[in-house]
CSV table of C-alpha atoms in Angstrom, one decimal:
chain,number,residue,atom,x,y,z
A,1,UNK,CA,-7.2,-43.0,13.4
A,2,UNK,CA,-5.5,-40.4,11.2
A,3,UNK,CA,-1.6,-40.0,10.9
A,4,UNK,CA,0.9,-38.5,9.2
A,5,UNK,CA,4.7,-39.7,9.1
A,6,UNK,CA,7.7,-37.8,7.7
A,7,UNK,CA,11.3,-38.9,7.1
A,8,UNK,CA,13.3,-37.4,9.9
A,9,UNK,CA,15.6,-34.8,9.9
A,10,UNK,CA,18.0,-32.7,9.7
A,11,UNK,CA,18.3,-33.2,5.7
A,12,UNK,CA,21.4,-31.1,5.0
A,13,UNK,CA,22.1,-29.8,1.7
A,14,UNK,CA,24.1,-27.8,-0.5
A,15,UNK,CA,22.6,-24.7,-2.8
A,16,UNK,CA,21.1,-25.6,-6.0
A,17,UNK,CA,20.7,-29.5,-4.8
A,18,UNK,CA,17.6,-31.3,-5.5
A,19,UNK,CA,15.3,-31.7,-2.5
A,20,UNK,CA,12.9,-34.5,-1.5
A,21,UNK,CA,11.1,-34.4,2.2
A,22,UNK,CA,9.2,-37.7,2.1
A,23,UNK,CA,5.3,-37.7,3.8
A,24,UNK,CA,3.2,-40.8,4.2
A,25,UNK,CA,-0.4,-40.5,5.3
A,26,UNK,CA,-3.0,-43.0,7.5
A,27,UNK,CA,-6.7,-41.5,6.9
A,28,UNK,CA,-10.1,-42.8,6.1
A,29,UNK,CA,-11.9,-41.9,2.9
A,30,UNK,CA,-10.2,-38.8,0.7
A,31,UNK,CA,-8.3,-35.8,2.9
A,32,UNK,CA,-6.4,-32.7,1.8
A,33,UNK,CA,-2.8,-32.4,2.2
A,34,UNK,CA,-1.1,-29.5,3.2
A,35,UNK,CA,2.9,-28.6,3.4
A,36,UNK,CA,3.8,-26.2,5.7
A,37,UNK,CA,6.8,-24.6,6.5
A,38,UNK,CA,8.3,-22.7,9.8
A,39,UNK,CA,11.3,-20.3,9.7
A,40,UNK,CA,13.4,-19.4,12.8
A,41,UNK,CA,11.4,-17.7,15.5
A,42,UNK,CA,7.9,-18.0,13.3
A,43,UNK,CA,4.6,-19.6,12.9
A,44,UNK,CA,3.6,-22.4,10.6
A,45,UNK,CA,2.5,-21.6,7.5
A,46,UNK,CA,0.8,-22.5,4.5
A,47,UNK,CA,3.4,-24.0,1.4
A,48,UNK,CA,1.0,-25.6,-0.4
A,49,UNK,CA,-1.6,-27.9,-0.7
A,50,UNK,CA,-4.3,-30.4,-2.6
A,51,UNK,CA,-7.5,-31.7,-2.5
A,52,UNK,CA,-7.8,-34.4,-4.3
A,53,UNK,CA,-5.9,-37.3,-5.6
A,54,UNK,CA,-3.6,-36.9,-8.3
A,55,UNK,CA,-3.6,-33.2,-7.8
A,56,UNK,CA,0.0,-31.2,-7.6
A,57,UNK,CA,0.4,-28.2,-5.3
A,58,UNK,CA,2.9,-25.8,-6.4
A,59,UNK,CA,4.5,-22.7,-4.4
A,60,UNK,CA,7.8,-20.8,-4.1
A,61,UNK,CA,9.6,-23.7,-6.9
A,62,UNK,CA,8.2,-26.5,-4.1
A,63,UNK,CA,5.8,-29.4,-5.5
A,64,UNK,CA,4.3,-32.1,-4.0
A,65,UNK,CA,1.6,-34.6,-5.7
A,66,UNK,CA,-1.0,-36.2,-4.2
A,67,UNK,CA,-0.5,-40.1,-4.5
A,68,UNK,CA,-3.8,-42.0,-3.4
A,69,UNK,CA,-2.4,-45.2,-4.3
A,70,UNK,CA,0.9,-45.2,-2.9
A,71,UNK,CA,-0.8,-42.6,0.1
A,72,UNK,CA,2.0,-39.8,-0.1
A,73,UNK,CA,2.6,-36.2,-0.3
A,74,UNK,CA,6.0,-36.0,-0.9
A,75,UNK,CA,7.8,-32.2,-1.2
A,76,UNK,CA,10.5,-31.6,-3.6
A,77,UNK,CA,12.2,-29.0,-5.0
A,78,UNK,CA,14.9,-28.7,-8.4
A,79,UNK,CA,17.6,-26.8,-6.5
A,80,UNK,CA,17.4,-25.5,-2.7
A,81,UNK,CA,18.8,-22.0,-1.8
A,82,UNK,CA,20.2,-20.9,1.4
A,83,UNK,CA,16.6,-19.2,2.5
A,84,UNK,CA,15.1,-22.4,2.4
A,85,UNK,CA,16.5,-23.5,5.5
A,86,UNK,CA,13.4,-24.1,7.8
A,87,UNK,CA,11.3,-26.9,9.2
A,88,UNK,CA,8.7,-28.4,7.4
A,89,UNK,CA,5.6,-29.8,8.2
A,90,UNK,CA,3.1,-32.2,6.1
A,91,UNK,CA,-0.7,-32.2,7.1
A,92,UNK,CA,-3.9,-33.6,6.5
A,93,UNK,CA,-7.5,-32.7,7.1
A,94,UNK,CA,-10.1,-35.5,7.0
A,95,UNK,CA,-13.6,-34.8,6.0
A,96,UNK,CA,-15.9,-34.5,8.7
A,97,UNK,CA,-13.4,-33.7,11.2
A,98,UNK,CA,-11.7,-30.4,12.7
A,99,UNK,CA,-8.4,-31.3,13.5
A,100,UNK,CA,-5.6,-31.5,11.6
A,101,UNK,CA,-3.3,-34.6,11.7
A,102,UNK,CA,0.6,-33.1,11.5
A,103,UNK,CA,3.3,-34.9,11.3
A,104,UNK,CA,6.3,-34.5,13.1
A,105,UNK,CA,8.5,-31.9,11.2
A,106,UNK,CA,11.8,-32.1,8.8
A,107,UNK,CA,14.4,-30.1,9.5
A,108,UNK,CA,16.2,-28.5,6.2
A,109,UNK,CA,19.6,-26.7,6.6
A,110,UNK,CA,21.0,-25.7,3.1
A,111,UNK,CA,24.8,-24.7,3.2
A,112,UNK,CA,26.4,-22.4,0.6
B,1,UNK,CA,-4.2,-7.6,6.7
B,2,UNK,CA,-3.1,-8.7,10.1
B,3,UNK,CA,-3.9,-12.2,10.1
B,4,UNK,CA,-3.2,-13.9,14.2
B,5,UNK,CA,-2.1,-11.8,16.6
B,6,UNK,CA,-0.8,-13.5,19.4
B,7,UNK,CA,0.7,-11.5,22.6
B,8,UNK,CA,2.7,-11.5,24.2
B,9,UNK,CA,5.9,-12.7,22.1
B,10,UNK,CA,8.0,-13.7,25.3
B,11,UNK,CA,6.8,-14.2,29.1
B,12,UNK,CA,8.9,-15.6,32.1
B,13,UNK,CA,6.9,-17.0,34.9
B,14,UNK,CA,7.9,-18.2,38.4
B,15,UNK,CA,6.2,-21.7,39.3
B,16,UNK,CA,2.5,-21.4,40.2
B,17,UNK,CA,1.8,-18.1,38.3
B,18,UNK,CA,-1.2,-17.7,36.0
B,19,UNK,CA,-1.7,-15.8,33.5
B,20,UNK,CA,-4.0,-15.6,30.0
B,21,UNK,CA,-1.7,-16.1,26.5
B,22,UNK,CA,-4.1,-13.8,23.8
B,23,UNK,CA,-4.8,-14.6,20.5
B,24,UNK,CA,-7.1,-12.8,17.8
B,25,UNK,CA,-7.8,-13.2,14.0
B,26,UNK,CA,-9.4,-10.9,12.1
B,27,UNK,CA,-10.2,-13.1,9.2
B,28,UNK,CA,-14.0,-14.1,11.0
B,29,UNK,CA,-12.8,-17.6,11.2
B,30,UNK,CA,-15.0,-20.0,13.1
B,31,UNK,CA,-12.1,-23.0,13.7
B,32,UNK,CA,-9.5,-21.7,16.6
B,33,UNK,CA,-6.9,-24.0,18.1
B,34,UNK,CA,-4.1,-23.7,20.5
B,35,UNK,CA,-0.8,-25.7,20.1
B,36,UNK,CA,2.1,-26.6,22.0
B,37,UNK,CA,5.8,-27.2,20.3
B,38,UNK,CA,8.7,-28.7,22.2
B,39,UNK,CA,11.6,-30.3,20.9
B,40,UNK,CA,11.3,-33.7,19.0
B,41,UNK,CA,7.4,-33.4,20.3
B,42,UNK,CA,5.9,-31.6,17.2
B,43,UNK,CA,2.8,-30.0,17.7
B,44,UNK,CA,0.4,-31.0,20.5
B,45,UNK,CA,-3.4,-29.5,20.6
B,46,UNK,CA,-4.2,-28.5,23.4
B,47,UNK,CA,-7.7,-27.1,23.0
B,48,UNK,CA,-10.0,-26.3,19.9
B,49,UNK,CA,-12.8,-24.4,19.5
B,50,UNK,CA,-15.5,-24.3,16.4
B,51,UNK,CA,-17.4,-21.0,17.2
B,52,UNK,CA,-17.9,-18.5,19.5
B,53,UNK,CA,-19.1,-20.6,22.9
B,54,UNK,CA,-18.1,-24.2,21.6
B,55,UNK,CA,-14.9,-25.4,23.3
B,56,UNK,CA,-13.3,-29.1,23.5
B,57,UNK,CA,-9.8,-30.3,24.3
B,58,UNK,CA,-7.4,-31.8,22.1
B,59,UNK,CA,-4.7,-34.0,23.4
B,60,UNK,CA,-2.9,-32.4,26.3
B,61,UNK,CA,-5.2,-29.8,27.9
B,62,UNK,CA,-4.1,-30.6,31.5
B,63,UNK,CA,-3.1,-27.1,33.2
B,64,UNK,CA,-5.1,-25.0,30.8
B,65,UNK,CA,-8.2,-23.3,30.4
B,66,UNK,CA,-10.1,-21.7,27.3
B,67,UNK,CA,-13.2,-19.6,26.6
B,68,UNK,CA,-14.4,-18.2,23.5
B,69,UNK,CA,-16.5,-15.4,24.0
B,70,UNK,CA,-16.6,-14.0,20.9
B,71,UNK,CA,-15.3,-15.5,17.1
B,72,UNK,CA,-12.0,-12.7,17.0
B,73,UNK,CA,-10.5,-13.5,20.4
B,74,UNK,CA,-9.4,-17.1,21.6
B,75,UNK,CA,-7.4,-16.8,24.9
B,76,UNK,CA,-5.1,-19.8,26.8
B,77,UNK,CA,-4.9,-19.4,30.6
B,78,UNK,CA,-2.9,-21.0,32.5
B,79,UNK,CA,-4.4,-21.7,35.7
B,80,UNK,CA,-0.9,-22.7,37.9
B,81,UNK,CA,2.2,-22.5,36.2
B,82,UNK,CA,4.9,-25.6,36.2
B,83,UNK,CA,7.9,-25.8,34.6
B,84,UNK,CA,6.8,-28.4,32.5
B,85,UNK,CA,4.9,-25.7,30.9
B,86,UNK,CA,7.6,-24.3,29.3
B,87,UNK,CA,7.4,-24.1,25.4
B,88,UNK,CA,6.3,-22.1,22.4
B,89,UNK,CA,2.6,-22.4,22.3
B,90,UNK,CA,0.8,-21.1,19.1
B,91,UNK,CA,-2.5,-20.3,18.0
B,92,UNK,CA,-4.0,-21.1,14.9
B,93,UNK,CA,-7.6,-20.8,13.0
B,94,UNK,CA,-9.1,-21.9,9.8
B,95,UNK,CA,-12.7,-21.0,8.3
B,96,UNK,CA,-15.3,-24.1,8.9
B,97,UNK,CA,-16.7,-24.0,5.5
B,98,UNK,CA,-14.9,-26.9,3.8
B,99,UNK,CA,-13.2,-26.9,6.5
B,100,UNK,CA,-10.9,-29.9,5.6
B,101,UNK,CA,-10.0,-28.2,2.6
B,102,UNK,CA,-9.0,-24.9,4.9
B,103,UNK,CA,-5.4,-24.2,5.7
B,104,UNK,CA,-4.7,-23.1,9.1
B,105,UNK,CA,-3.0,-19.5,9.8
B,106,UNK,CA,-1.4,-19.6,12.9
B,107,UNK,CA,0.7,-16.9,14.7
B,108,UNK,CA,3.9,-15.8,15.3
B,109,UNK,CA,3.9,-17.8,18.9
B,110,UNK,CA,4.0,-16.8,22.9
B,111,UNK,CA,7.9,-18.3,24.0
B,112,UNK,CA,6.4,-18.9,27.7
B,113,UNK,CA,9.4,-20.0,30.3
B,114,UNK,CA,8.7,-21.1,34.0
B,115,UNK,CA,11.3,-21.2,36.3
């Protein structure tokens, strides 16, 4: 089956440090990836996302590239602020299926 | 552009209550799912649905009960309330065409306690 794996958290940080959130993926033939993120007392949603191998999503300064060969989706980010303190969660959709395979979440908590 | 609207926000409920958790999209998406979130858990399915009249469980659907009647509205009931029910359950849709390329928008959440 599908599966998704994320370092576990909390990663704690100071401002302006470099971030990296690590996401390995299980699937059969070529899914999408998704990042998604959850603030205090909110939904999910969407960060960003690709399609295809070797693409790079982009949103908000966050990147992540999608590595067929090594099977990863990992997020970074050049320098973290305080307001990106939330949980995030990596994703994929297989073709020919419905449901989404999440992984687990990664806590962030970025200090002054 | 309101997106999922899920009511209500917060609901206390003694053991062996029922009651229905709404949720509605206004974005005519065919793909709606309910979730579960509890600490160090993640996010558990507890039932889909792919159109209006099309239902099927995900992985923990014990307790619960869905219908989809129409494509907006996608309600959770519970049928008998247990404490183990307690958690932030959220909805969450996605369009079906190319659908694994589709993002899902999900709500702001129900925070549902049972004493």
């Amino acid at each position: 089956g599908n599966s998704v794996t994320q370092m576990e958290g909390p990663v704690t940080l100071s401002e302006e440090a470099f971030l990296t959130i690590n996401c390995t993926y299980t699937a059969t033939g070529y899914p999408s990836l998704f990042w998604y993120v959850q603030y205090p007392g909110e939904g999910l949603q969407l960060l960003l996302k690709a399609t295809k191998a070797d693409d790079k999503g982009s949103n908000k300064g966050f990147e992540a590239t999608y590595r067929k060969e090594t099977t990863s989706f990992h997020l970074e980010k050049g320098s973290v602020q305080v307001s990106d303190s939330a949980v995030y969660f990596c994703a994929l959709r297989a073709r020919g299926s419905y449901i989404p395979t999440f992984g687990r979440g990664t806590s962030l908590i970025v200090h002054p | 552009n309101a997106g999922v609207t899920q009511t209500p926000k917060f609901q206390v409920l003694k053991t062996g209550q029922s009651m229905t958790l709404q949720c509605a999209q206004d974005m005519n998406h065919e793909y709606m799912s309910w979730y579960r979130q509890d600490p160090g858990m993640g996010l558990r399915l507890i039932h889909y649905s792919v159109g209006a009249g099309i239902t099927d469980q995900g992985e923990v659907p014990n307790g619960y009960n869905v219908s989809r009647s129409t494509t907006e509205d996608f309600p959770l009931r519970l049928l008998s309330a247990a404490p183990s029910q307690t958690s932030v359950y959220f909805c969450a849709s996605s369009g079906a065409t190319g659908i694994h390329n589709s993002p899902l928008h999900f709500g702001n959440g129900t925070r549902l306690t049972v004493t």
